[in-house]
Short mmCIF file of C-alpha atoms in Angstrom, two decimals:
data_model
loop_
_atom_site.label_atom_id
_atom_site.label_comp_id
_atom_site.label_asym_id
_atom_site.label_seq_id
_atom_site.Cartn_x
_atom_site.Cartn_y
_atom_site.Cartn_z
CA MET A 1 0.00 0.00 0.00
CA HIS A 2 1.19 3.53 -0.72
CA ASN A 3 1.78 5.87 2.19
CA PRO A 4 -1.28 8.09 2.68
CA GLN A 5 -1.16 11.84 3.19
CA ILE A 6 -3.11 11.76 6.48
CA THR A 7 -3.34 9.33 9.37
CA VAL A 8 -6.57 9.75 11.31
CA LEU A 9 -5.47 8.63 14.76
CA MET A 10 -8.26 7.27 16.96
CA PRO A 11 -7.69 5.68 20.39
CA ALA A 12 -10.62 3.51 21.50
CA TYR A 13 -11.52 1.99 24.84
CA ASN A 14 -14.97 0.49 25.40
CA ALA A 15 -16.43 2.84 22.78
CA GLY A 16 -18.96 0.36 21.39
CA LYS A 17 -21.90 2.75 21.80
CA TYR A 18 -20.44 5.40 19.54
CA ILE A 19 -17.54 4.14 17.46
CA ARG A 20 -19.62 3.01 14.46
CA GLU A 21 -20.81 6.58 13.88
CA ALA A 22 -17.29 7.92 14.42
CA ILE A 23 -15.73 5.51 11.90
CA THR A 24 -18.46 6.18 9.34
CA SER A 25 -17.87 9.93 9.58
CA VAL A 26 -14.18 9.39 8.74
CA LEU A 27 -14.82 7.01 5.84
CA GLU A 28 -17.23 9.54 4.30
CA GLN A 29 -14.63 12.33 4.13
CA SER A 30 -14.36 14.28 0.87
CA PHE A 31 -10.57 13.91 1.18
CA THR A 32 -9.86 10.23 0.62
CA ASP A 33 -6.07 9.75 0.79
CA PHE A 34 -5.90 8.71 4.45
CA GLU A 35 -5.56 5.75 6.75
CA LEU A 36 -7.78 5.42 9.82
CA LEU A 37 -5.46 4.05 12.48
CA ILE A 38 -7.48 2.78 15.45
CA VAL A 39 -5.61 1.81 18.62
CA ASN A 40 -7.85 -0.56 20.55
CA ASP A 41 -6.68 0.04 24.10
CA GLY A 42 -7.78 -3.22 25.71
CA SER A 43 -11.53 -2.80 25.18
CA THR A 44 -13.72 -5.36 26.91
CA ASP A 45 -16.99 -4.50 25.16
CA ASP A 46 -17.88 -4.95 21.47
CA THR A 47 -15.58 -2.16 20.24
CA LEU A 48 -13.30 -4.51 18.27
CA ASP A 49 -16.24 -6.41 16.74
CA ILE A 50 -17.73 -3.17 15.46
CA ILE A 51 -14.40 -2.05 14.00
CA GLN A 52 -13.99 -5.38 12.21
CA SER A 53 -17.50 -5.15 10.74
CA PHE A 54 -16.21 -2.45 8.36
CA ASN A 55 -14.71 -3.60 5.09
CA ASP A 56 -12.41 -0.74 4.12
CA GLU A 57 -8.69 -1.17 3.45
CA ARG A 58 -7.99 2.28 4.87
CA ILE A 59 -8.79 1.02 8.38
CA VAL A 60 -5.77 -0.22 10.34
CA VAL A 61 -6.23 -1.67 13.84
CA LEU A 62 -3.62 -1.99 16.55
CA ASN A 63 -4.54 -3.95 19.67
CA GLN A 64 -2.82 -3.42 23.01
CA GLU A 65 -3.56 -4.02 26.67
CA ASN A 66 -5.24 -1.14 28.44
CA LYS A 67 -2.61 1.52 29.11
CA GLY A 68 -4.55 4.77 28.81
CA VAL A 69 -5.13 7.31 26.09
CA ALA A 70 -1.63 8.85 26.11
CA ALA A 71 0.02 5.46 25.65
CA ALA A 72 -2.47 4.56 22.92
CA LEU A 73 -1.68 7.79 21.08
CA ASN A 74 2.06 7.17 21.33
CA THR A 75 1.56 3.68 19.92
CA GLY A 76 -0.40 5.17 17.05
CA LEU A 77 2.20 7.84 16.34
CA ARG A 78 4.93 5.21 16.07
CA HIS A 79 2.92 3.22 13.53
CA ALA A 80 1.36 6.06 11.53
CA ARG A 81 2.43 6.10 7.87
CA ALA A 82 1.37 9.63 6.96
CA PRO A 83 3.24 12.92 7.48
CA TYR A 84 0.08 14.53 8.91
CA ILE A 85 -2.00 13.34 11.86
CA ALA A 86 -5.68 14.17 12.30
CA ARG A 87 -6.55 13.43 15.92
CA PHE A 88 -10.00 12.06 16.48
CA ASP A 89 -11.93 10.36 19.24
CA ALA A 90 -14.09 7.29 19.12
CA ASP A 91 -17.29 8.98 20.26
CA ASP A 92 -17.06 12.13 18.12
CA VAL A 93 -18.20 12.87 14.58
CA CYS A 94 -16.22 14.44 11.72
CA TYR A 95 -17.96 16.74 9.30
CA PRO A 96 -17.34 15.45 5.73
CA TYR A 97 -15.02 18.34 4.83
CA ARG A 98 -12.88 18.21 8.00
CA LEU A 99 -9.76 16.57 6.50
CA GLN A 100 -9.87 18.57 3.27
CA VAL A 101 -10.09 21.92 5.08
CA GLN A 102 -7.22 21.21 7.46
CA TYR A 103 -5.02 19.58 4.84
CA ASP A 104 -5.49 22.48 2.43
CA PHE A 105 -4.70 24.98 5.16
CA ILE A 106 -1.54 23.37 6.49
CA THR A 107 -0.12 22.62 3.03
CA SER A 108 -0.73 26.19 1.89
CA HIS A 109 0.67 27.55 5.19
CA PRO A 110 3.58 25.13 5.82
CA TYR A 111 5.10 27.25 8.58
CA TYR A 112 2.31 26.03 10.89
CA SER A 113 2.79 22.70 12.64
CA ILE A 114 -0.54 22.43 14.50
CA ILE A 115 -4.02 23.35 13.31
CA GLY A 116 -7.08 23.37 15.56
CA SER A 117 -10.68 24.33 14.86
CA GLY A 118 -14.02 25.26 16.31
CA VAL A 119 -16.30 22.43 17.37
CA ASP A 120 -19.98 21.75 17.91
CA TYR A 121 -20.65 20.21 21.32
CA THR A 122 -23.48 17.71 21.61
CA ASP A 123 -25.01 15.74 24.43
CA VAL A 124 -24.81 11.97 24.68
CA ARG A 125 -27.66 11.60 22.15
CA GLY A 126 -25.91 13.80 19.62
CA ASP A 127 -28.17 16.86 20.10
CA LEU A 128 -26.39 20.20 19.72
CA ILE A 129 -25.64 22.03 22.97
CA PHE A 130 -23.53 24.92 21.68
CA THR A 131 -20.85 25.86 19.16
CA TRP A 132 -17.41 26.53 20.62
CA GLN A 133 -15.12 28.89 18.79
CA PRO A 134 -11.51 29.42 19.89
CA ASP A 135 -10.67 32.57 21.82
CA ALA A 136 -7.23 32.53 20.23
CA LEU A 137 -6.84 32.07 16.48
CA SER A 138 -3.43 33.36 15.40
CA HIS A 139 -0.17 32.00 16.74
CA ASN A 140 0.53 35.21 18.65
CA GLU A 141 -2.91 35.09 20.27
CA ILE A 142 -2.40 31.44 21.21
CA ARG A 143 0.97 32.23 22.77
CA GLN A 144 -0.63 34.94 24.90
CA LEU A 145 -3.12 32.56 26.52
CA SER A 146 -2.61 31.66 30.15
CA TYR A 147 -0.78 28.37 30.69
CA LYS A 148 -3.95 27.18 32.44
CA ILE A 149 -5.94 27.37 29.20
CA CYS A 150 -5.60 24.61 26.64
CA PRO A 151 -5.55 26.29 23.21
CA PHE A 152 -7.10 23.40 21.23
CA ILE A 153 -9.88 20.87 21.39
CA HIS A 154 -7.80 17.73 21.14
CA SER A 155 -9.96 15.69 18.76
CA SER A 156 -10.05 18.62 16.31
CA VAL A 157 -6.27 18.96 16.06
CA PHE A 158 -4.33 18.33 12.84
CA TYR A 159 -0.54 18.30 13.09
CA LYS A 160 2.77 17.28 11.56
CA ARG A 161 3.67 13.82 12.85
CA ASP A 162 7.43 14.38 13.00
CA VAL A 163 7.05 17.53 15.07
CA ILE A 164 5.15 15.65 17.78
CA LEU A 165 7.51 12.67 17.70
CA ASN A 166 10.56 14.94 17.94
CA ALA A 167 8.98 16.52 21.03
CA GLY A 168 8.75 13.10 22.66
CA GLY A 169 5.07 12.47 21.99
CA TYR A 170 2.47 12.52 24.75
CA ASN A 171 3.60 12.45 28.37
CA GLU A 172 1.88 9.45 29.94
CA LEU A 173 2.16 10.91 33.44
CA ALA A 174 -0.13 13.87 32.61
CA TYR A 175 -3.36 12.06 33.47
CA THR A 176 -6.24 13.38 31.28
CA PHE A 177 -4.31 16.46 30.13
CA GLU A 178 -1.56 14.84 28.05
CA ASP A 179 -2.39 17.08 25.10
CA HIS A 180 -2.40 20.29 27.14
CA PHE A 181 0.98 19.32 28.59
CA LEU A 182 2.32 18.65 25.08
CA TRP A 183 1.18 22.03 23.73
CA ALA A 184 2.67 23.82 26.76
CA GLY A 185 6.11 22.77 25.61
CA ILE A 186 5.83 22.52 21.87
CA LEU A 187 4.31 25.95 21.24
CA LYS A 188 7.51 27.56 22.48
CA HIS A 189 9.17 26.34 19.27
CA GLU A 190 6.38 25.58 16.76
CA LYS A 191 3.68 27.74 15.20
CA ALA A 192 -0.02 26.96 15.47
CA PHE A 193 -3.35 28.31 14.24
CA ASN A 194 -6.99 27.79 15.12
CA LEU A 195 -9.67 27.80 12.44
CA ASN A 196 -12.91 29.36 13.65
CA GLN A 197 -14.96 26.96 11.56
CA PRO A 198 -16.44 23.96 13.44
CA LEU A 199 -15.05 20.81 11.79
CA ILE A 200 -16.21 18.13 14.21
CA LYS A 201 -18.95 17.32 16.69
CA VAL A 202 -17.67 16.53 20.18
CA ARG A 203 -19.96 14.32 22.22
CA LEU A 204 -20.12 15.02 25.94
CA ASN A 205 -21.01 11.87 27.84
CA ALA A 206 -21.01 10.54 31.37
CA GLU A 207 -18.74 7.63 30.46
CA SER A 208 -15.74 9.80 29.76
CA ILE A 209 -12.54 9.53 31.75
CA THR A 210 -12.34 13.33 31.71
CA ILE A 211 -14.82 15.25 33.85
CA ASP A 212 -15.72 18.87 34.45
CA GLU A 213 -12.67 20.58 35.92
CA LYS A 214 -14.69 21.95 38.83
CA TRP A 215 -15.41 18.39 39.96
CA ARG A 216 -11.73 17.61 40.30
CA THR A 217 -10.20 17.85 43.75
CA GLY A 218 -8.21 20.90 44.74
CA LYS A 219 -5.09 18.74 45.00
CA PHE A 220 -5.55 17.45 41.44
CA ARG A 221 -5.89 20.98 40.07
CA GLN A 222 -2.91 22.19 42.09
CA ILE A 223 -0.63 19.47 40.73
CA LYS A 224 -1.94 19.84 37.20
CA TYR A 225 -1.43 23.59 36.94
CA ASN A 226 1.93 23.44 38.68
CA THR A 227 3.20 20.89 36.14
CA LEU A 228 1.83 22.96 33.26
CA ARG A 229 3.45 26.13 34.59
CA LYS A 230 6.89 24.59 34.91
CA HIS A 231 6.34 22.15 32.04
CA SER A 232 7.76 19.19 33.89
CA ILE A 233 6.14 16.35 35.75
CA THR A 234 7.63 13.76 38.08
CA GLU A 235 6.61 10.15 38.46
CA ALA A 236 5.36 10.96 41.96
CA GLU A 237 3.13 13.75 40.59
CA GLY A 238 1.86 11.49 37.84
CA LYS A 239 1.05 8.79 40.37
CA GLN A 240 -0.88 11.25 42.55
CA LEU A 241 -2.88 12.52 39.56
CA SER A 242 -3.73 8.99 38.48
CA GLU A 243 -4.74 7.90 41.98
CA ILE A 244 -7.01 10.91 42.45
CA GLY A 245 -8.49 10.56 38.97
CA ILE A 246 -9.22 6.85 39.31
CA LYS A 247 -11.06 7.47 42.57
CA GLN A 248 -13.35 9.85 40.66
CA LEU A 249 -14.34 7.32 38.01
CA SER A 250 -17.47 6.29 39.90
CA PRO A 251 -20.73 6.51 37.91
CA ARG A 252 -22.15 8.94 40.49
CA ILE A 253 -19.35 11.48 40.07
CA LYS A 254 -19.21 11.16 36.29
CA LYS A 255 -22.98 11.54 35.87
CA GLY A 256 -23.07 14.48 38.24
CA ALA A 257 -20.24 16.20 36.38
CA TYR A 258 -21.89 15.49 33.02
CA TYR A 259 -25.24 17.05 33.94
CA ALA A 260 -23.52 19.99 35.64
CA LEU A 261 -21.47 20.77 32.54
CA ILE A 262 -24.47 20.60 30.21
CA GLY A 263 -26.48 22.76 32.60
CA LYS A 264 -23.78 25.43 32.58
CA LYS A 265 -23.48 25.36 28.82
CA TYR A 266 -27.22 25.88 28.39
CA LEU A 267 -26.99 28.71 30.89
CA TRP A 268 -23.90 30.54 29.63
CA ASN A 269 -23.30 29.56 26.01
CA ASN A 270 -26.72 28.78 24.56
CA TYR A 271 -29.37 30.45 26.67
CA GLN A 272 -32.02 27.81 27.19
CA PRO A 273 -32.93 28.19 30.88
CA GLU A 274 -35.40 25.30 31.00
CA LYS A 275 -32.82 22.84 29.69
CA ALA A 276 -30.19 24.32 32.01
CA ARG A 277 -32.55 23.95 34.96
CA LYS A 278 -33.41 20.36 34.07
CA ASN A 279 -29.77 19.31 33.97
CA LEU A 280 -28.78 21.22 37.12
CA ILE A 281 -31.62 19.57 39.03
CA LYS A 282 -30.31 16.19 37.87
CA THR A 283 -26.80 16.93 39.09
CA LEU A 284 -28.10 18.16 42.46
CA SER A 285 -30.11 14.99 42.88
CA ILE A 286 -26.90 13.02 42.35
CA SER A 287 -24.57 15.24 44.38
CA PRO A 288 -26.53 17.65 46.63
CA LEU A 289 -23.40 19.00 48.35
CA HIS A 290 -22.13 20.88 45.30
CA ILE A 291 -23.30 24.24 46.63
CA LYS A 292 -22.33 26.22 43.53
CA ASN A 293 -24.93 24.38 41.47
CA TYR A 294 -27.70 25.79 43.67
CA PHE A 295 -26.60 29.29 42.71
CA LEU A 296 -26.46 28.28 39.04
CA LEU A 297 -29.97 26.88 39.36
CA LEU A 298 -31.23 30.20 40.73
CA MET A 299 -29.52 32.00 37.85
CA THR A 300 -31.64 30.07 35.34
CA PHE A 301 -34.52 32.33 36.37
CA LEU A 302 -32.65 35.51 35.40
CA PRO A 303 -33.36 37.23 32.06
CA GLU A 304 -30.91 36.56 29.24
CA ARG A 305 -29.52 40.10 29.14
CA THR A 306 -28.60 39.97 32.82
CA LEU A 307 -26.94 36.59 32.42
CA ILE A 308 -24.90 37.76 29.44
CA ARG A 309 -23.69 40.75 31.45
CA LEU A 310 -22.75 38.52 34.39
CA TYR A 311 -21.04 36.04 32.09
CA HIS A 312 -18.80 38.63 30.47
CA LEU A 313 -17.94 40.18 33.82
CA ALA A 314 -17.00 36.77 35.18
CA LYS A 315 -15.07 35.82 32.07
CA GLY A 316 -13.10 39.02 32.13
CA SER A 317 -12.20 38.56 35.78
CA PHE A 318 -11.75 34.84 36.08
CA ARG A 319 -11.65 33.45 32.51
CA LEU A 320 -14.80 31.53 33.43
CA GLU A 321 -15.31 30.03 30.00
CA GLU A 322 -11.99 28.20 30.10
CA THR A 323 -12.05 27.16 33.75
CA GLU A 324 -15.59 25.86 33.64
CA LEU A 325 -14.89 23.52 30.75
CA PRO A 326 -13.12 20.22 31.30
CA THR A 327 -9.63 21.24 30.40
CA ALA A 328 -8.69 18.06 28.75
CA VAL A 329 -11.16 18.93 25.98
CA LEU A 330 -12.11 21.79 26.64
CA ASN A 331 -8.97 21.32 27.26
CA GLN A 332 -9.50 18.39 25.22
CA LYS A 333 -12.19 15.96 25.25
CA GLU A 334 -10.81 12.82 26.00
CA LEU A 335 -14.36 13.29 26.91
CA ASN A 336 -14.69 10.73 24.37
CA TYR A 337 -12.28 8.27 25.72
CA GLY A 338 -14.33 5.50 27.26
CA SER A 339 -14.38 4.57 30.94
#
């Protein structure tokens, strides 16, 4: 087989509910010179059966024992045959023009190494919640962002494979923010750009390994931001992050975080107070001690103009938009990486 121009790199762990739609959206791309490299990270559900039900020579499957998303991505990078990598997650959906748009941009602007994009966020059923557009588009704007803010949605990113490999790939100690940690170092030397256009749909779901940042413990956030600031992480720090994160993988915490995030998005980003209220009530029924959600629930009764004013005041003071989103998506979205 000839070497393709693009490797679509998809890690998958217990993604049986969504991976068929994700694969189909890649195979239906208008740009066709690609391989879809799926790293099956020790799935125990029907993920592999669904992958093997497709009859398309562009699909390549690598099977490994469960090691986590960063390790799965590093495995994929080592085996990718294309010079360009389109990151993608097993519960998201590519718009048909995604690869063509990003390939055309990076080949006509070869001084950029990383290209991100806007995304449409959906709930677990695939219904649109809101459209996210990057705050920083140009390289200079991206460089000016706080180190606490991840500049890209991970599953929308398109980059030069050799640049990432030369940087050492993904750090497997940076539990759930391996991409953010990578960008923190690589953007000191490489240029990047964000396209405003939404090119994928990112599915928020309660089965994700990544949860709303506000549901993380204070210790987790302290370690995370300290490692991002200094751009180094020790094995001891990585172990602490993993231990804290694993303790938060209970269905109760993940469901509570999921409904809280959707409630906030319907409140702040797509004013639909009834939907916001419905989701906030669900999260309070699951975790009634999250006091902040009571205040958010009361805010759903405020008029839209007042909420918009409050939102912009809060964003200007505290960068609320970035800190309220799960930073590995919104930072990232490994919000797609199965539990």
